[in-house]
Short mmCIF file of C-alpha atoms in Angstrom, two decimals:
data_model
loop_
_atom_site.label_atom_id
_atom_site.label_comp_id
_atom_site.label_asym_id
_atom_site.label_seq_id
_atom_site.Cartn_x
_atom_site.Cartn_y
_atom_site.Cartn_z
CA UNK A 9 15.94 -28.80 13.06
CA UNK A 10 12.48 -27.27 12.98
CA UNK A 11 11.43 -25.33 16.08
CA UNK A 12 7.72 -24.76 16.52
CA UNK A 13 8.05 -22.49 19.56
CA UNK A 14 8.08 -18.70 19.36
CA UNK A 15 11.56 -17.28 19.67
CA UNK A 16 12.26 -14.59 22.24
CA UNK A 17 11.70 -11.75 19.79
CA UNK A 18 8.44 -13.23 18.52
CA UNK A 19 7.10 -13.62 22.06
CA UNK A 20 8.09 -10.04 22.87
CA UNK A 21 6.41 -8.70 19.72
CA UNK A 22 3.24 -10.72 20.32
CA UNK A 23 2.86 -9.45 23.88
CA UNK A 24 3.68 -5.88 22.89
CA UNK A 25 0.96 -5.92 20.22
CA UNK A 26 -1.60 -7.42 22.59
CA UNK A 27 -0.90 -4.71 25.15
CA UNK A 28 -0.92 -1.96 22.52
CA UNK A 29 -4.07 -3.27 20.86
CA UNK A 30 -6.06 -3.42 24.07
CA UNK A 31 -5.63 0.34 24.43
CA UNK A 32 -5.24 1.65 20.90
CA UNK A 33 -7.13 -0.70 18.54
CA UNK A 34 -9.85 -2.90 20.04
CA UNK A 35 -11.90 -0.07 21.62
CA UNK A 36 -12.07 1.81 18.31
CA UNK A 37 -12.18 -0.84 15.58
CA UNK A 38 -15.98 -0.91 15.21
CA UNK A 39 -16.13 2.86 14.85
CA UNK A 40 -13.31 2.84 12.29
CA UNK A 41 -15.11 0.11 10.36
CA UNK A 42 -18.50 1.84 10.45
CA UNK A 43 -17.08 5.18 9.31
CA UNK A 44 -14.40 3.69 7.02
CA UNK A 45 -11.89 5.80 8.95
CA UNK A 46 -8.18 5.29 8.30
CA UNK A 47 -6.47 5.71 11.72
CA UNK A 48 -3.16 7.19 10.58
CA UNK A 49 -2.29 8.06 14.18
CA UNK A 50 -2.20 4.34 15.05
CA UNK A 51 0.42 3.70 12.38
CA UNK A 52 2.55 6.56 13.68
CA UNK A 53 2.48 4.83 17.08
CA UNK A 54 3.29 1.48 15.46
CA UNK A 55 6.26 3.24 13.89
CA UNK A 56 7.44 4.26 17.35
CA UNK A 57 7.23 0.59 18.37
CA UNK A 58 9.38 -0.46 15.40
CA UNK A 59 6.57 -2.28 13.62
CA UNK A 60 6.59 -0.16 10.45
CA UNK A 61 10.15 -1.17 9.69
CA UNK A 62 10.26 -4.73 10.98
CA UNK A 63 12.55 -6.01 8.21
CA UNK A 64 14.55 -2.81 7.68
CA UNK A 65 18.17 -3.20 8.87
CA UNK A 66 19.09 -1.25 11.99
CA UNK A 67 21.63 0.79 10.00
CA UNK A 68 18.67 2.37 8.19
CA UNK A 69 16.66 2.95 11.36
CA UNK A 70 14.62 -0.25 11.28
CA UNK A 71 14.12 -3.11 13.72
CA UNK A 72 16.35 -5.51 11.78
CA UNK A 73 14.20 -8.58 12.39
CA UNK A 74 13.53 -11.51 10.06
CA UNK A 75 10.40 -13.03 8.59
CA UNK A 76 9.44 -15.05 11.69
CA UNK A 77 9.07 -11.83 13.67
CA UNK A 78 7.40 -10.12 10.72
CA UNK A 79 4.78 -12.87 10.30
CA UNK A 80 4.11 -12.83 14.04
CA UNK A 81 3.58 -9.06 14.01
CA UNK A 82 1.09 -9.19 11.11
CA UNK A 83 -0.70 -12.17 12.63
CA UNK A 84 -1.18 -10.51 16.03
CA UNK A 85 -2.28 -7.18 14.55
CA UNK A 86 -4.75 -8.96 12.28
CA UNK A 87 -6.36 -10.76 15.19
CA UNK A 88 -7.13 -7.33 16.66
CA UNK A 89 -8.18 -5.65 13.40
CA UNK A 90 -7.38 -7.14 9.98
CA UNK A 91 -7.46 -3.63 8.47
CA UNK A 92 -4.53 -2.59 10.64
CA UNK A 93 -2.66 -5.79 9.77
CA UNK A 94 -3.26 -5.17 6.07
CA UNK A 95 -1.98 -1.58 6.08
CA UNK A 96 1.03 -2.48 8.20
CA UNK A 97 1.87 -5.36 5.85
CA UNK A 98 1.47 -3.27 2.68
CA UNK A 99 3.71 -0.54 4.08
CA UNK A 100 6.42 -3.01 5.14
CA UNK A 101 6.53 -5.52 2.32
CA UNK A 102 5.55 -3.50 -0.75
CA UNK A 103 6.75 0.11 -0.66
CA UNK A 104 9.46 -0.27 1.98
CA UNK A 105 10.42 -3.73 0.75
CA UNK A 106 10.80 -2.55 -2.85
CA UNK A 107 13.13 0.29 -1.90
CA UNK A 108 15.07 -1.99 0.44
CA UNK A 109 15.53 -4.67 -2.21
CA UNK A 110 16.15 -2.57 -5.32
CA UNK A 111 17.07 0.93 -4.18
CA UNK A 112 20.62 2.26 -4.40
CA UNK A 113 22.44 3.37 -1.27
CA UNK A 114 21.37 7.00 -1.63
CA UNK A 115 17.71 6.01 -2.05
CA UNK A 116 17.85 3.67 0.93
CA UNK A 117 19.34 6.31 3.21
CA UNK A 118 16.85 8.89 2.01
CA UNK A 119 13.66 6.84 2.43
CA UNK A 120 14.11 3.81 4.68
CA UNK A 121 14.64 5.70 7.98
CA UNK A 122 11.47 7.72 7.40
CA UNK A 123 9.48 4.67 6.33
CA UNK A 124 10.74 2.59 9.26
CA UNK A 125 9.41 5.13 11.77
CA UNK A 126 6.28 5.94 9.72
CA UNK A 127 7.33 9.53 9.36
CA UNK A 128 6.54 8.55 5.78
CA UNK A 129 3.61 6.22 5.10
CA UNK A 130 4.27 4.07 2.04
CA UNK A 131 2.14 3.11 -0.97
CA UNK A 132 2.84 0.79 -3.91
CA UNK A 133 1.27 1.20 -7.34
CA UNK A 134 1.02 -1.71 -9.77
CA UNK A 135 -2.70 -2.41 -10.32
CA UNK A 136 -4.71 -0.31 -12.79
CA UNK A 137 -8.43 -0.09 -13.64
CA UNK A 138 -7.98 -2.22 -16.76
CA UNK A 139 -5.19 -4.48 -15.52
CA UNK A 140 -5.58 -6.53 -12.35
CA UNK A 141 -4.02 -9.96 -12.77
CA UNK A 142 -2.86 -8.86 -16.24
CA UNK A 143 -0.39 -6.31 -14.86
CA UNK A 144 1.90 -6.67 -17.87
CA UNK A 145 -0.58 -4.74 -20.01
CA UNK A 146 -0.57 -1.61 -17.85
CA UNK A 147 -1.39 1.70 -19.51
CA UNK A 148 0.34 4.14 -17.15
CA UNK A 149 3.26 5.45 -19.21
CA UNK A 150 6.52 7.21 -18.43
CA UNK A 151 8.08 9.12 -21.32
CA UNK A 152 11.70 10.25 -21.17
CA UNK A 153 12.24 14.03 -21.29
CA UNK A 154 15.85 14.99 -20.67
CA UNK A 155 16.76 14.22 -17.05
CA UNK A 156 13.14 13.43 -16.23
CA UNK A 157 10.36 11.01 -17.04
CA UNK A 158 6.84 12.39 -17.54
CA UNK A 159 4.22 10.00 -16.14
CA UNK A 160 0.57 9.86 -17.15
CA UNK A 161 -2.05 7.34 -16.06
CA UNK A 162 -3.83 6.01 -13.00
CA UNK A 163 -3.46 3.23 -10.46
CA UNK A 164 -6.36 1.82 -8.46
CA UNK A 165 -7.00 -0.38 -5.43
CA UNK A 166 -3.87 1.15 -3.90
CA UNK A 167 -3.39 0.83 -0.15
CA UNK A 168 -2.70 4.38 1.13
CA UNK A 169 -3.37 5.84 -2.32
CA UNK A 170 -4.45 9.14 -0.74
CA UNK A 171 -2.60 9.22 2.59
CA UNK A 172 0.74 7.75 1.51
CA UNK A 173 3.70 10.14 1.73
CA UNK A 174 5.80 8.23 -0.78
CA UNK A 175 4.87 5.65 -3.41
CA UNK A 176 6.75 3.12 -5.49
CA UNK A 177 5.00 3.26 -8.87
CA UNK A 178 5.44 0.92 -11.82
CA UNK A 179 4.99 2.65 -15.19
CA UNK A 180 5.45 1.58 -18.80
CA UNK A 181 8.66 2.76 -20.44
CA UNK A 182 8.55 0.26 -23.32
CA UNK A 183 6.07 -1.64 -25.45
CA UNK A 184 2.76 -3.01 -24.19
CA UNK A 185 3.13 -6.67 -23.25
CA UNK A 186 6.91 -6.49 -22.85
CA UNK A 187 7.81 -7.72 -19.36
CA UNK A 188 11.04 -5.71 -19.65
CA UNK A 189 9.19 -2.57 -20.69
CA UNK A 190 8.21 -1.29 -17.23
CA UNK A 191 10.19 0.77 -14.72
CA UNK A 192 9.82 1.43 -10.98
CA UNK A 193 9.88 5.02 -9.69
CA UNK A 194 9.86 6.46 -6.16
CA UNK A 195 7.48 9.42 -6.11
CA UNK A 196 6.85 11.67 -3.13
CA UNK A 197 3.48 13.18 -2.27
CA UNK A 198 3.50 16.82 -3.33
CA UNK A 199 5.24 16.12 -6.63
CA UNK A 200 3.34 18.22 -9.22
CA UNK A 201 0.98 16.07 -11.25
CA UNK A 202 0.66 13.34 -8.59
CA UNK A 203 -2.54 13.18 -6.54
CA UNK A 204 -4.84 10.79 -4.76
CA UNK A 205 -8.15 9.90 -6.38
CA UNK A 206 -11.37 8.22 -5.35
CA UNK A 207 -11.40 6.23 -2.12
CA UNK A 208 -13.10 2.84 -2.47
CA UNK A 209 -16.18 2.02 -0.38
CA UNK A 210 -15.42 -1.58 0.54
CA UNK A 211 -17.13 -4.68 1.90
CA UNK A 212 -14.35 -5.30 4.42
CA UNK A 213 -10.93 -4.04 5.51
CA UNK A 214 -12.70 -0.71 5.79
CA UNK A 215 -10.18 0.94 8.12
CA UNK A 216 -7.39 0.31 5.60
CA UNK A 217 -7.40 3.05 2.97
CA UNK A 218 -7.80 1.86 -0.63
CA UNK A 219 -7.81 4.52 -3.33
CA UNK A 220 -6.71 5.66 -6.76
CA UNK A 221 -3.41 7.35 -7.55
CA UNK A 222 -3.56 9.71 -10.52
CA UNK A 223 -0.66 11.02 -12.61
CA UNK A 224 -1.08 13.96 -14.96
CA UNK A 225 2.15 15.12 -16.62
CA UNK A 226 4.00 14.17 -13.44
CA UNK A 227 7.71 14.92 -13.90
CA UNK A 228 9.97 12.53 -12.02
CA UNK A 229 13.75 12.87 -12.02
CA UNK A 230 15.80 9.91 -13.20
CA UNK A 231 17.41 9.75 -9.77
CA UNK A 232 14.05 8.38 -8.54
CA UNK A 233 14.27 5.23 -10.69
CA UNK A 234 14.66 2.02 -8.67
CA UNK A 235 17.17 -0.33 -10.25
CA UNK A 236 17.47 -0.38 -14.02
CA UNK A 237 15.10 1.02 -16.63
CA UNK A 238 12.83 -1.78 -17.82
CA UNK A 239 13.17 -3.93 -14.67
CA UNK A 240 10.03 -2.70 -12.90
CA UNK A 241 7.78 -5.65 -13.69
CA UNK A 242 10.44 -8.24 -12.87
CA UNK A 243 11.13 -6.43 -9.60
CA UNK A 244 7.42 -6.40 -8.81
CA UNK A 245 7.09 -10.15 -9.23
CA UNK A 246 9.92 -10.65 -6.73
CA UNK A 247 8.29 -8.21 -4.32
CA UNK A 248 5.00 -10.10 -4.61
CA UNK A 249 6.75 -13.37 -3.75
CA UNK A 250 7.48 -11.92 -0.32
CA UNK A 251 4.22 -10.01 -0.20
CA UNK A 252 2.28 -13.24 -0.45
CA UNK A 253 3.83 -14.37 2.81
CA UNK A 254 2.43 -11.15 4.30
CA UNK A 255 -1.08 -11.97 3.07
CA UNK A 256 -0.75 -15.53 4.35
CA UNK A 257 0.13 -14.07 7.77
CA UNK A 258 -2.82 -11.66 7.54
CA UNK A 259 -5.11 -14.59 6.66
CA UNK A 260 -3.71 -16.61 9.52
CA UNK A 261 -4.41 -13.80 11.98
CA UNK A 262 -8.03 -13.55 10.82
CA UNK A 263 -8.49 -17.33 11.03
CA UNK A 264 -6.93 -17.56 14.48
CA UNK A 265 -9.03 -14.65 15.71
CA UNK A 266 -12.23 -16.21 14.40
CA UNK A 267 -11.32 -19.60 15.87
CA UNK A 268 -10.52 -18.16 19.31
CA UNK A 269 -13.78 -16.22 19.40
CA UNK A 270 -15.70 -19.34 18.36
CA UNK A 271 -14.13 -21.54 21.02
CA UNK A 272 -14.87 -19.00 23.74
CA UNK A 273 -18.45 -18.40 22.60
CA UNK A 274 -19.19 -22.14 22.28
CA UNK A 275 -18.21 -22.64 25.92
CA UNK A 276 -20.41 -19.78 27.10
CA UNK A 277 -23.50 -20.14 24.91
CA UNK A 278 -26.09 -22.44 26.52
CA UNK A 279 -28.73 -24.38 24.61
CA UNK A 280 -30.72 -27.35 25.90
CA UNK A 281 -29.18 -26.77 29.35
CA UNK A 282 -25.56 -27.22 28.27
CA UNK A 283 -22.80 -25.33 26.42
CA UNK A 284 -23.11 -25.72 22.67
CA UNK A 285 -19.47 -26.90 22.60
CA UNK A 286 -20.75 -30.25 23.91
CA UNK A 287 -22.72 -30.87 20.71
CA UNK A 288 -20.79 -32.65 17.97
CA UNK A 289 -22.32 -30.33 15.40
CA UNK A 290 -20.28 -27.53 16.99
CA UNK A 291 -17.26 -29.39 18.39
CA UNK A 292 -16.55 -31.07 15.05
CA UNK A 293 -16.67 -27.69 13.33
CA UNK A 294 -14.10 -26.42 15.84
CA UNK A 295 -11.92 -29.47 15.24
CA UNK A 296 -11.90 -28.86 11.49
CA UNK A 297 -11.22 -25.16 11.98
CA UNK A 298 -8.32 -25.78 14.36
CA UNK A 299 -6.75 -28.31 11.99
CA UNK A 300 -7.04 -25.97 9.01
CA UNK A 301 -5.51 -23.09 10.96
CA UNK A 302 -2.59 -25.23 12.09
CA UNK A 303 -1.90 -26.40 8.53
CA UNK A 304 -2.01 -22.80 7.29
CA UNK A 305 0.44 -21.78 10.01
CA UNK A 306 2.91 -24.49 8.99
CA UNK A 307 2.81 -23.44 5.33
CA UNK A 308 3.22 -19.77 6.26
CA UNK A 309 6.17 -20.28 8.56
CA UNK A 310 7.82 -22.66 6.09
CA UNK A 311 7.72 -19.85 3.51
CA UNK A 312 9.04 -17.42 6.12
CA UNK A 313 11.89 -19.80 6.93
CA UNK A 314 12.89 -20.06 3.27
CA UNK A 315 12.78 -16.25 2.98
CA UNK A 316 15.00 -15.90 6.05
CA UNK A 317 17.52 -18.26 4.48
CA UNK A 318 17.58 -16.32 1.22
CA UNK A 319 16.02 -19.09 -0.82
CA UNK A 320 13.47 -18.72 -3.60
CA UNK A 321 9.96 -18.45 -2.18
CA UNK A 322 7.83 -18.28 -5.33
CA UNK A 323 6.31 -21.73 -4.80
CA UNK A 324 6.19 -21.73 -1.00
CA UNK A 325 4.77 -18.21 -0.84
CA UNK A 326 2.03 -19.01 -3.36
CA UNK A 327 1.09 -22.22 -1.51
CA UNK A 328 0.96 -20.40 1.82
CA UNK A 329 -1.07 -17.51 0.43
CA UNK A 330 -3.51 -19.77 -1.43
CA UNK A 331 -4.17 -22.12 1.46
CA UNK A 332 -4.18 -19.60 4.30
CA UNK A 333 -6.48 -17.19 2.46
CA UNK A 334 -9.01 -19.87 1.61
CA UNK A 335 -8.83 -21.18 5.18
CA UNK A 336 -9.49 -17.76 6.65
CA UNK A 337 -12.65 -17.43 4.54
CA UNK A 338 -13.79 -20.92 5.53
CA UNK A 339 -13.02 -20.50 9.23
CA UNK A 340 -14.66 -17.07 9.37
CA UNK A 341 -17.75 -18.48 7.68
CA UNK A 342 -17.96 -21.29 10.22
CA UNK A 343 -17.44 -18.80 13.05
CA UNK A 344 -20.53 -16.88 11.96
CA UNK A 345 -22.43 -20.17 11.80
CA UNK A 346 -21.37 -21.11 15.33
CA UNK A 347 -22.50 -17.73 16.63
CA UNK A 348 -25.84 -18.18 14.85
CA UNK A 349 -28.01 -15.08 14.74
CA UNK A 350 -25.55 -13.19 16.92
CA UNK A 351 -22.85 -13.85 14.34
CA UNK A 352 -24.88 -11.84 11.87
CA UNK A 353 -24.81 -8.76 14.10
CA UNK A 354 -22.07 -6.25 14.77
CA UNK A 355 -22.24 -6.96 18.50
CA UNK A 356 -19.59 -9.64 17.99
CA UNK A 357 -16.36 -9.50 15.94
CA UNK A 358 -16.90 -12.59 13.79
CA UNK A 359 -19.00 -10.76 11.19
CA UNK A 360 -16.07 -8.42 10.65
CA UNK A 361 -13.61 -11.29 10.30
CA UNK A 362 -16.05 -12.74 7.75
CA UNK A 363 -16.19 -9.54 5.69
CA UNK A 364 -12.47 -8.86 5.98
CA UNK A 365 -11.44 -12.41 5.07
CA UNK A 366 -12.55 -12.28 1.44
CA UNK A 367 -9.92 -9.75 0.39
CA UNK A 368 -7.21 -12.24 1.29
CA UNK A 369 -8.24 -14.45 -1.65
CA UNK A 370 -8.01 -11.46 -4.02
CA UNK A 371 -5.25 -9.04 -3.02
CA UNK A 372 -1.63 -9.55 -4.16
CA UNK A 373 -2.74 -12.24 -6.57
CA UNK A 374 -6.10 -14.04 -6.60
CA UNK A 375 -6.40 -17.68 -5.57
CA UNK A 376 -6.61 -18.52 -9.26
CA UNK A 377 -3.31 -16.74 -9.93
CA UNK A 378 -1.72 -18.61 -7.01
CA UNK A 379 -2.79 -21.89 -8.60
CA UNK A 380 -1.27 -20.70 -11.87
CA UNK A 381 2.02 -19.89 -10.13
CA UNK A 382 2.05 -23.20 -8.24
CA UNK A 383 1.25 -25.30 -11.31
CA UNK A 384 3.91 -23.58 -13.38
CA UNK A 385 6.51 -24.15 -10.66
CA UNK A 386 5.74 -27.83 -10.11
CA UNK A 387 5.56 -28.58 -13.84
CA UNK A 388 8.95 -27.08 -14.71
#
């Protein structure tokens, strides 16, 4: 039976984030955005609250929650500042999630406790300058040399590419175009030949660090391989299935935040001697926005439910990510319209939701790639 109410853990997490955010996020988010400052200290505190290892089992130092709690955490953080929600999601679902899903016992015990507390901040390297959606044609190569692999190449658009303490990196160990010719490695910051590169100057999500990772004759021991040699790309596709639920949750948080701000403003803003919420031009916008947000929430939590039950989420995750990301752009756009001229200023948060929202239709698979995934699944 479907239950649409928050469970006890979800309610606790939501309230904890609201309380934390009022002190640690909301007062500083504009300054972070203006200066493109990555507030690493906030993520250390989130680690203390158990939010950097939401899905990590308690035996490895994590919170041991499921995807309902995870989606709720991302959603609530993203209402406060989408940049914080994005970095938290990338740390949890990509780097930490990859080690949790494909690491051996020694690797899990070595890295998961530090990732779960944010003693280590995680990064995940798949995208390259010449390969975005076409990840199978990556040019970063790993050449076997005795007990090591020597890695050369570069990754870009990497969340925490400079500040990350440990990264899961996918490199080519076989032929170009061979989906079984890529391997996943865990590489720690400080490994000779591994460094951060240029930090991107972005339209939105400016407090979430996005940068290059560069590898120059970087020697990585074979003990740092995740799973089997040649399985890196296949592993990555499975990681992205879950990661798309994260982006759907991020999108949902942005959309809910923009909707809540719009409702409040429409009740307070007076024109023609009455609140603008009394005009159908505004109230009908709010009705459409609320309906879209609710539909996105249902798709997102359906995907989370399937993930909790260990079922395949390729289709459900892609649907949730596609719809929620497009909704968050649409709702944020309408929020700016409702605020009018004030929506175009930084005195109100809706312009930031508007700028931040666009990434959700691009990161972890564009909307066009989601449609490709969905169409392939339904036409099997």
